[in-house]
């Protein structure tokens, strides 16, 4: 059953909101049951919320199963969407407007393949921001955090208290930092004996 954008499915009989399973990209899940919906299940993102539309007749167990399936489908779709340089520039402008009142305006934002020890970099004198290609395919909130981190350097050099105060405005700062720390830690794990290539 496809994940699709919002559409009218009739008046919901019941709507519930819950916290997602750990590791999910959304901060909350809203399940909307509809008496007009017979068999189809669909889901879409609405800001930080994931809305799952299901038939009213589904049991609680079916609801839990379908919520899990639809979260996986949405995550797979989102991981395939890789923004290009123009998308990054638009995203940086939007994030600057939303979190920094539009004060951080980079001259350029682009993906690079020569940053293997850092996620992003900024040259304030040139107004240029570069993001590591290793971020491609990571959750959007992680890419947004790295973009905001580099945008903040256009306003405050270094990593002092003023810099971190700017990033406090982004509600997923700690979550994104934890995700990136997990990626780095996983890369340091030893290979399992007997794995392919050994």
PDB file of N, CA and C in Angstrom, residues 91-105 151:
ATOM      1  N   UNK A  91      17.284  25.096   0.587  1.00  0.00           N
ATOM      2  CA  UNK A  91      17.072  24.602   1.946  1.00  0.00           C
ATOM      3  C   UNK A  91      17.786  25.487   2.956  1.00  0.00           C
ATOM      4  N   UNK A  92      19.024  25.889   2.630  1.00  0.00           N
ATOM      5  CA  UNK A  92      19.784  26.765   3.520  1.00  0.00           C
ATOM      6  C   UNK A  92      19.066  28.097   3.706  1.00  0.00           C
ATOM      7  N   UNK A  93      18.518  28.628   2.627  1.00  0.00           N
ATOM      8  CA  UNK A  93      17.789  29.898   2.723  1.00  0.00           C
ATOM      9  C   UNK A  93      16.552  29.753   3.606  1.00  0.00           C
ATOM     10  N   UNK A  94      15.824  28.659   3.411  1.00  0.00           N
ATOM     11  CA  UNK A  94      14.628  28.411   4.226  1.00  0.00           C
ATOM     12  C   UNK A  94      14.974  28.260   5.707  1.00  0.00           C
ATOM     13  N   UNK A  95      16.050  27.494   5.985  1.00  0.00           N
ATOM     14  CA  UNK A  95      16.459  27.277   7.374  1.00  0.00           C
ATOM     15  C   UNK A  95      16.933  28.582   8.014  1.00  0.00           C
ATOM     16  N   UNK A  96      17.664  29.391   7.242  1.00  0.00           N
ATOM     17  CA  UNK A  96      18.123  30.682   7.764  1.00  0.00           C
ATOM     18  C   UNK A  96      16.933  31.570   8.107  1.00  0.00           C
ATOM     19  N   UNK A  97      15.935  31.596   7.214  1.00  0.00           N
ATOM     20  CA  UNK A  97      14.731  32.393   7.482  1.00  0.00           C
ATOM     21  C   UNK A  97      14.013  31.894   8.729  1.00  0.00           C
ATOM     22  N   UNK A  98      13.895  30.575   8.845  1.00  0.00           N
ATOM     23  CA  UNK A  98      13.132  29.986   9.943  1.00  0.00           C
ATOM     24  C   UNK A  98      13.818  30.113  11.292  1.00  0.00           C
ATOM     25  N   UNK A  99      15.138  29.913  11.332  1.00  0.00           N
ATOM     26  CA  UNK A  99      15.830  29.849  12.621  1.00  0.00           C
ATOM     27  C   UNK A  99      16.735  31.043  12.929  1.00  0.00           C
ATOM     28  N   UNK A 100      17.184  31.761  11.898  1.00  0.00           N
ATOM     29  CA  UNK A 100      18.117  32.871  12.125  1.00  0.00           C
ATOM     30  C   UNK A 100      17.586  34.192  11.575  1.00  0.00           C
ATOM     31  N   UNK A 101      16.280  34.289  11.404  1.00  0.00           N
ATOM     32  CA  UNK A 101      15.650  35.502  10.873  1.00  0.00           C
ATOM     33  C   UNK A 101      16.268  35.949   9.552  1.00  0.00           C
ATOM     34  N   UNK A 102      16.764  34.998   8.762  1.00  0.00           N
ATOM     35  CA  UNK A 102      17.321  35.302   7.446  1.00  0.00           C
ATOM     36  C   UNK A 102      18.669  35.979   7.458  1.00  0.00           C
ATOM     37  N   UNK A 103      19.322  36.026   8.618  1.00  0.00           N
ATOM     38  CA  UNK A 103      20.600  36.746   8.726  1.00  0.00           C
ATOM     39  C   UNK A 103      21.774  35.993   8.112  1.00  0.00           C
ATOM     40  N   UNK A 104      21.695  34.677   8.017  1.00  0.00           N
ATOM     41  CA  UNK A 104      22.796  33.875   7.457  1.00  0.00           C
ATOM     42  C   UNK A 104      22.505  33.615   5.982  1.00  0.00           C
ATOM     43  N   UNK A 105      23.250  34.272   5.097  1.00  0.00           N
ATOM     44  CA  UNK A 105      23.034  34.149   3.653  1.00  0.00           C
ATOM     45  C   UNK A 105      24.315  33.681   2.972  1.00  0.00           C
ATOM     46  N   UNK A 151      25.563  27.351   8.671  1.00  0.00           N
ATOM     47  CA  UNK A 151      24.969  28.688   8.572  1.00  0.00           C
ATOM     48  C   UNK A 151      25.290  29.522   9.807  1.00  0.00           C
TER      49      UNK A 151
END
